[in-house]
C-alpha atoms as a PDB file:
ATOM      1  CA  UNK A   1     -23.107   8.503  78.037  1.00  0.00           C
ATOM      2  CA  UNK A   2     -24.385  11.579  80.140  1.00  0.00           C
ATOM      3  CA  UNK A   3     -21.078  10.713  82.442  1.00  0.00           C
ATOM      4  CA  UNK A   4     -18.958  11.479  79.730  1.00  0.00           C
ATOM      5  CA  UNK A   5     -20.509  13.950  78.445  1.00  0.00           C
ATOM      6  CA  UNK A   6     -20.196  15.619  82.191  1.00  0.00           C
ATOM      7  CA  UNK A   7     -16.548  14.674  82.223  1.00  0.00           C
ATOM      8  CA  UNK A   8     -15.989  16.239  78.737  1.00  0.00           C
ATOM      9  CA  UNK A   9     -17.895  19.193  79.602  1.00  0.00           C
ATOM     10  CA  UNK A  10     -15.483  19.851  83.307  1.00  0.00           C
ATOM     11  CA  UNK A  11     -12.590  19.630  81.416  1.00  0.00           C
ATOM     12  CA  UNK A  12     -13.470  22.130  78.580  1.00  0.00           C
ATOM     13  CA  UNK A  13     -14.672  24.195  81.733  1.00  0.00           C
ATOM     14  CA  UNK A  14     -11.184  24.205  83.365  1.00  0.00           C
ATOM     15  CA  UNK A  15      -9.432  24.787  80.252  1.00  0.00           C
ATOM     16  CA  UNK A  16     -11.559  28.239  79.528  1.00  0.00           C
ATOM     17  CA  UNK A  17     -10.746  29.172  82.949  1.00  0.00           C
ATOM     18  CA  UNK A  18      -7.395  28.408  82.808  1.00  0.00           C
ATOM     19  CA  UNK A  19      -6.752  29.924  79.621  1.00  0.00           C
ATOM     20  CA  UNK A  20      -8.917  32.999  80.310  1.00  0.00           C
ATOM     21  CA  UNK A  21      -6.494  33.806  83.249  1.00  0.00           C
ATOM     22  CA  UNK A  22      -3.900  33.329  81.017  1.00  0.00           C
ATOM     23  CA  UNK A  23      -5.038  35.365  78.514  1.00  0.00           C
ATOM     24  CA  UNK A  24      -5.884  38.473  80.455  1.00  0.00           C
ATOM     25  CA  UNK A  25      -3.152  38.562  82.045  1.00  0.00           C
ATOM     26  CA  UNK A  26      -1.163  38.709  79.024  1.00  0.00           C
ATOM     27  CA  UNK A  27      -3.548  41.494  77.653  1.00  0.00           C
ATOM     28  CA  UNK A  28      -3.030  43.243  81.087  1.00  0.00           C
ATOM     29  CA  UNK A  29       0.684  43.308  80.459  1.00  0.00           C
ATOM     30  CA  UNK A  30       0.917  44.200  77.136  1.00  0.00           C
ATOM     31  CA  UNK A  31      -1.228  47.012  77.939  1.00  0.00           C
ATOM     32  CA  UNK A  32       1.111  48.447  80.681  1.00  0.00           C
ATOM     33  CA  UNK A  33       3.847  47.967  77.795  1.00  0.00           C
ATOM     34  CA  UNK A  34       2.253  49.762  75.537  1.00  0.00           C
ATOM     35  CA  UNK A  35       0.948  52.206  77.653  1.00  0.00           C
ATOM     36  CA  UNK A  36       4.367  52.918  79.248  1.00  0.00           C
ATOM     37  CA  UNK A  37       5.910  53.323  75.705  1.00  0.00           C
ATOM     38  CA  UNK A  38       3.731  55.410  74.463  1.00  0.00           C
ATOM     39  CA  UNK A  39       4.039  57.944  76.956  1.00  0.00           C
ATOM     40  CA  UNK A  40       0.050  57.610  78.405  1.00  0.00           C
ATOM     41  CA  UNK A  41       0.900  57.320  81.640  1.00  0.00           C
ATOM     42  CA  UNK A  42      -0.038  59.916  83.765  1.00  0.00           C
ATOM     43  CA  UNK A  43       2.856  59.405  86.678  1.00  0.00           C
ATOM     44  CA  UNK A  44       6.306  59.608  87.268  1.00  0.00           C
ATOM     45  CA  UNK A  45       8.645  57.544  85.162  1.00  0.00           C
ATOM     46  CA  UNK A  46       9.875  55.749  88.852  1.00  0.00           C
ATOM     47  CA  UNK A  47       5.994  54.913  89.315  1.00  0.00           C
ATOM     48  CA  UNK A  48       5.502  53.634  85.824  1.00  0.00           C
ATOM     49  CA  UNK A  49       8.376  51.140  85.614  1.00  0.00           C
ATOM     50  CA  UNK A  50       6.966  49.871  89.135  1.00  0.00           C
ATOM     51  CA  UNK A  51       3.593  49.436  87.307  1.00  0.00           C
ATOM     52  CA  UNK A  52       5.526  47.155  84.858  1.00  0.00           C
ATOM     53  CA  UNK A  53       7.070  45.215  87.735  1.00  0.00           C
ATOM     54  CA  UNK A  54       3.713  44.655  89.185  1.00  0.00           C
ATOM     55  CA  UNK A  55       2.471  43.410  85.912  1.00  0.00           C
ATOM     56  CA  UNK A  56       5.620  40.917  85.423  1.00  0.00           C
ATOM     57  CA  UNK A  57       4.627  40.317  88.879  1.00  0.00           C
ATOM     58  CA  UNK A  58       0.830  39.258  88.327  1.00  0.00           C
ATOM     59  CA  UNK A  59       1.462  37.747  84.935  1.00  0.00           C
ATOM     60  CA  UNK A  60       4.680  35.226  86.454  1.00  0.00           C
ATOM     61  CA  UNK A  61       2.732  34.059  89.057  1.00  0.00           C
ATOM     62  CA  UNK A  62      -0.770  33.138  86.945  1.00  0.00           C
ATOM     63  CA  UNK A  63       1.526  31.485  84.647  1.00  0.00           C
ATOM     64  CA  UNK A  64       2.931  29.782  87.763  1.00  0.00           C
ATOM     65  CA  UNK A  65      -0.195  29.102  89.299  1.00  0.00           C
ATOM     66  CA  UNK A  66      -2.020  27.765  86.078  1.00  0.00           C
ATOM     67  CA  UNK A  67       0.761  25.636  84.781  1.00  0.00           C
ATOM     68  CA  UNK A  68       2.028  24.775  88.388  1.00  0.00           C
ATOM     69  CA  UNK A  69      -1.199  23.594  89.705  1.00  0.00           C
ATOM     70  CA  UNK A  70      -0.901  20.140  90.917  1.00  0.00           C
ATOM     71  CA  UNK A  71      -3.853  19.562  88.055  1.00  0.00           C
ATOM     72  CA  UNK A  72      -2.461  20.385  85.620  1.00  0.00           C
ATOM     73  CA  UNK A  73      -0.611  17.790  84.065  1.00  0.00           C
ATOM     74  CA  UNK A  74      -3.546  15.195  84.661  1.00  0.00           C
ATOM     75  CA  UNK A  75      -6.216  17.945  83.319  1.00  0.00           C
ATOM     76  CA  UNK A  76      -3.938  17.760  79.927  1.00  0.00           C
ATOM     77  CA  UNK A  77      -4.300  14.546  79.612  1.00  0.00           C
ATOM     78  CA  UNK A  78      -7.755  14.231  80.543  1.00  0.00           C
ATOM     79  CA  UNK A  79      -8.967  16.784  77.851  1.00  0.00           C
ATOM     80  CA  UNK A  80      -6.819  15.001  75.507  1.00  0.00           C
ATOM     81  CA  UNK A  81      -8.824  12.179  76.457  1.00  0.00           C
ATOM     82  CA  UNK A  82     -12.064  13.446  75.910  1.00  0.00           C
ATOM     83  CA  UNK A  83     -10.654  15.138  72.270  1.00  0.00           C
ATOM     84  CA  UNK A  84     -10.886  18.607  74.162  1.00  0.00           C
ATOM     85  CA  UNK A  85      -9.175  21.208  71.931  1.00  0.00           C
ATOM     86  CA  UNK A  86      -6.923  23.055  74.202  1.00  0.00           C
ATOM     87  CA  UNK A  87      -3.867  25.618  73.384  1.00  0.00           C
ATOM     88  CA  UNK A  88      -3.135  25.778  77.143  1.00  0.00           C
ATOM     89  CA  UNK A  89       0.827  25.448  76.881  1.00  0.00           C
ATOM     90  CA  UNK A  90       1.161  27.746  74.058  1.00  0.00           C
ATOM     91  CA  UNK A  91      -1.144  30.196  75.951  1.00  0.00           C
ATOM     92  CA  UNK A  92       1.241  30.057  78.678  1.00  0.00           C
ATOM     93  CA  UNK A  93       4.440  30.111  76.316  1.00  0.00           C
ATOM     94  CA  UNK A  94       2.828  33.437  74.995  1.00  0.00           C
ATOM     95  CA  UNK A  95       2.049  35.042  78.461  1.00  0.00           C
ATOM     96  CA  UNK A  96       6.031  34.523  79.164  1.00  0.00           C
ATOM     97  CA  UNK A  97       6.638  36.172  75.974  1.00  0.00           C
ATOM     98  CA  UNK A  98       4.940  39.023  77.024  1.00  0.00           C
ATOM     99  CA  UNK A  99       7.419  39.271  80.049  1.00  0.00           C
ATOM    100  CA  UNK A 100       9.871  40.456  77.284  1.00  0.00           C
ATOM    101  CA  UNK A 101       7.224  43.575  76.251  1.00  0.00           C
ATOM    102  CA  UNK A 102       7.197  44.959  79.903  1.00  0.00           C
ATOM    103  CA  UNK A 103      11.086  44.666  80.229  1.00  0.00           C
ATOM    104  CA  UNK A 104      11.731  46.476  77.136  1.00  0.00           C
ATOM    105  CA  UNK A 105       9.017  49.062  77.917  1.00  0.00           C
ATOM    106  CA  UNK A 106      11.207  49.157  81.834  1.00  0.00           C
ATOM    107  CA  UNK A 107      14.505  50.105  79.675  1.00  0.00           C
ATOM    108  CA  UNK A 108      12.981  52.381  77.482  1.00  0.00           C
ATOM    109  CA  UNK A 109      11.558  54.322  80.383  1.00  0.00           C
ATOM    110  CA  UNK A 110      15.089  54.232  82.058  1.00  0.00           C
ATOM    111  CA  UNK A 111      16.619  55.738  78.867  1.00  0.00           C
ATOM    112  CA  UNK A 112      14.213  58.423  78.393  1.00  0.00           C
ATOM    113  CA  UNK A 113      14.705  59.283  82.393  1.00  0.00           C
ATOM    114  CA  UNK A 114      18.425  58.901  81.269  1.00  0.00           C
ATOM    115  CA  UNK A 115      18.478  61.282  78.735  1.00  0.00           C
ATOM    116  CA  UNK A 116      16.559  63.642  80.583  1.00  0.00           C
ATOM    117  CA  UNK A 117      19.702  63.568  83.181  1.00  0.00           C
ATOM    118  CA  UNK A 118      22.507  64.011  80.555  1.00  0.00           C
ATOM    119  CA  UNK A 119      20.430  66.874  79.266  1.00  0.00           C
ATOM    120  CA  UNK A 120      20.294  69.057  82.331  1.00  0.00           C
ATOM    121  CA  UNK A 121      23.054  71.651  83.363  1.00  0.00           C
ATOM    122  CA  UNK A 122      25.734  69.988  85.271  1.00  0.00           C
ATOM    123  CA  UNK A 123      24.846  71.745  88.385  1.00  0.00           C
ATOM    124  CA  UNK A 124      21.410  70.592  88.861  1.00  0.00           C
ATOM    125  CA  UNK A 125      22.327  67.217  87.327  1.00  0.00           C
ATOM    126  CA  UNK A 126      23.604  65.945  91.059  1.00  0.00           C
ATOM    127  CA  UNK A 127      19.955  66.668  92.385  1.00  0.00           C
ATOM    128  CA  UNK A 128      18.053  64.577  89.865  1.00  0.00           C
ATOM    129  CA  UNK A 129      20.561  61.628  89.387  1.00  0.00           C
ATOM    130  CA  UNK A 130      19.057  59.973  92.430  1.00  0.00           C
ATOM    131  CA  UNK A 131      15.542  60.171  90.812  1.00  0.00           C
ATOM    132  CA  UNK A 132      17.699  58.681  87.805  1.00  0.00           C
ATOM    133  CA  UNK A 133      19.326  56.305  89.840  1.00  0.00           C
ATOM    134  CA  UNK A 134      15.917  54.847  91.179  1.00  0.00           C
ATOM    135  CA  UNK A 135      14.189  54.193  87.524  1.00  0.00           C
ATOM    136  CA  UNK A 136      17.355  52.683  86.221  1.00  0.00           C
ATOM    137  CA  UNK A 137      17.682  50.194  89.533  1.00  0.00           C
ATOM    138  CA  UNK A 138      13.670  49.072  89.083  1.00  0.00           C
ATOM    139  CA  UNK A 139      14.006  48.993  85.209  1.00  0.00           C
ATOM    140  CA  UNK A 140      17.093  46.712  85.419  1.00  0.00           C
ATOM    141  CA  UNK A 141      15.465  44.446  88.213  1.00  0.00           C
ATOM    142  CA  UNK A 142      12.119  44.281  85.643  1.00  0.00           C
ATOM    143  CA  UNK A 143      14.533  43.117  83.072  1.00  0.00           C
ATOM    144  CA  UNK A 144      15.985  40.561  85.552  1.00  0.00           C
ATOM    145  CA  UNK A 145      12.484  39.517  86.307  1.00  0.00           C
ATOM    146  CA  UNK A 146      11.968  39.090  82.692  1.00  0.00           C
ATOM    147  CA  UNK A 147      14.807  37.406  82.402  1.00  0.00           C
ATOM    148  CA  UNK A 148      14.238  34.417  84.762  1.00  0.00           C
ATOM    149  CA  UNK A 149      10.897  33.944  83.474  1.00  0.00           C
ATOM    150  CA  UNK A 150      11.655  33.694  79.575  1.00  0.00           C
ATOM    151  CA  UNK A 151      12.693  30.626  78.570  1.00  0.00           C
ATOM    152  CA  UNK A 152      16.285  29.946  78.292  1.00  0.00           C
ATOM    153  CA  UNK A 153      16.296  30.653  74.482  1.00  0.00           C
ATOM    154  CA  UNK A 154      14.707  33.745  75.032  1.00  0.00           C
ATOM    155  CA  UNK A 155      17.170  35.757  77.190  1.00  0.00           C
ATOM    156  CA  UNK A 156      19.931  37.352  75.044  1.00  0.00           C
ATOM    157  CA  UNK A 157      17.864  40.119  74.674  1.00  0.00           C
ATOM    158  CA  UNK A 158      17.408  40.432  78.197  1.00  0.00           C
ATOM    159  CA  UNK A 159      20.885  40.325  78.766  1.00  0.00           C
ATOM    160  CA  UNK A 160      21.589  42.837  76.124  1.00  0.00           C
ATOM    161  CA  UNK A 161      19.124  45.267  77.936  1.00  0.00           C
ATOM    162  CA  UNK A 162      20.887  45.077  81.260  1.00  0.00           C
ATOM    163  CA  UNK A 163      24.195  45.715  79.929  1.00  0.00           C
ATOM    164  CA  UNK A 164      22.454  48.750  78.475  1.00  0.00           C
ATOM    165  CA  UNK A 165      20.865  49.353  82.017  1.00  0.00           C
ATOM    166  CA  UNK A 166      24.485  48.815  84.015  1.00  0.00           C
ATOM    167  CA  UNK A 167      25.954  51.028  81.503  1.00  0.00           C
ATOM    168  CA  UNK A 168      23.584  53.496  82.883  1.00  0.00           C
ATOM    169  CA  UNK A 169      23.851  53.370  86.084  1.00  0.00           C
ATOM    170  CA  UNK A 170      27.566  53.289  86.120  1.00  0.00           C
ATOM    171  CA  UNK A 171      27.191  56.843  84.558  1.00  0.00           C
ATOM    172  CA  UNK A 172      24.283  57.970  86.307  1.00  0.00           C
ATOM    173  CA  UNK A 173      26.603  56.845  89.999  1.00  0.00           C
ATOM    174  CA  UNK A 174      29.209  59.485  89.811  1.00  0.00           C
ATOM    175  CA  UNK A 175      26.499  62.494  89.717  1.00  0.00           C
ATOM    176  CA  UNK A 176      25.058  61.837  92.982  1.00  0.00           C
ATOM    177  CA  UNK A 177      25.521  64.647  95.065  1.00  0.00           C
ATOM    178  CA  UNK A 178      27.541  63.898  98.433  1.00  0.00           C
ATOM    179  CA  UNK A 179      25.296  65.234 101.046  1.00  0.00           C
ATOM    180  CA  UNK A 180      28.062  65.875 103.067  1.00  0.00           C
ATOM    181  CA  UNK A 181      29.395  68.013 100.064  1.00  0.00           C
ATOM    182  CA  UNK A 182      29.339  71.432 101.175  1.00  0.00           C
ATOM    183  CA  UNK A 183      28.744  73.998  98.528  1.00  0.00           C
ATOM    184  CA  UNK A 184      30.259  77.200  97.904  1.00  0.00           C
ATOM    185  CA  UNK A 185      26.871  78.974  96.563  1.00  0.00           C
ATOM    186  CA  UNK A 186      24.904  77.697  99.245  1.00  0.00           C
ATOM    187  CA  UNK A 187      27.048  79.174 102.413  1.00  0.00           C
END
């Protein structure tokens, strides 16, 4: 009887872990989503859509870690065994979900940084689409990110976003100024 009640009591132990990982992860990302929407963040767009890619980063591989583990699988069954209430897969299907937050937080960061670029006078617009260039390239690889790790019947907004993000770049491209561009003001 006390065996069991050991047994019972190490597999509601692993599941709290497991699912607290999962959990603050997926609070830690949907934080950095919020917070990069929202405007809060006190750095340059460029630095704030790597801060999402960090987060897809961390929250991807605790997902992959938790539900990966070589335990897993067994752990399941063994807390189903011992009537252990456990929500570990949907925990895990929500933390993926959240993948879609930070990728759509990426593209709206890109489109502000966007905007700002159509928005300045066409002489100075060569100097910052590089800076332009950079925020859309990390905001579309976020969305890629995102992308892989949804599941499958998740991704048509994903792929919706990096049209929008291609779109951008392929108009952002042609402003780059040539440095080998010699200019008439500047002789």
């Amino acid at each position: 009887r006390a065996d069991e009640a050991h047994r019972r009591l190490s597999s509601l132990s692993t599941m709290a872990a497991w699912r607290g990982l999962l959990r603050t992860r997926q609070m830690q990302a949907d934080s950095a989503a919020k917070a990069a929407c929202s405007g809060e963040a006190s750095c340059s767009r460029l630095q704030t859509v790597e801060r999402l890619s960090e987060s897809l980063r961390l929250l991807s591989k605790t997902v992959s870690e938790v539900t990966g583990d070589s335990g897993y699988e067994p752990a399941l069954r063994e807390m189903a065994a011992r009537h252990v209430p456990q929500t570990l897969n949907d925990d895990a299907a929500a933390a993926r979900l959240s993948s879609a937050a930070l990728a759509t937080a990426a593209h709206a960061v890109a489109e502000k940084e966007l905007a700002g670029l159509r928005a300045e006078a066409a002489l100075t617009q060569r100097f910052r689409a590089p800076q332009t260039l950079a925020v859309l390239r990390a905001a579309r690889a976020v969305v890629e990110q995102a992308d892989n790790f949804l599941p499958s019947s998740k991704r048509e907004a994903m792929r919706e976003l990096l049209e929008l993000l291609d779109a951008g770049l392929v108009e952002a491209g042609p402003m780059v100024a040539i440095e080998d561009e010699e200019d008439e003001d500047y002789v």
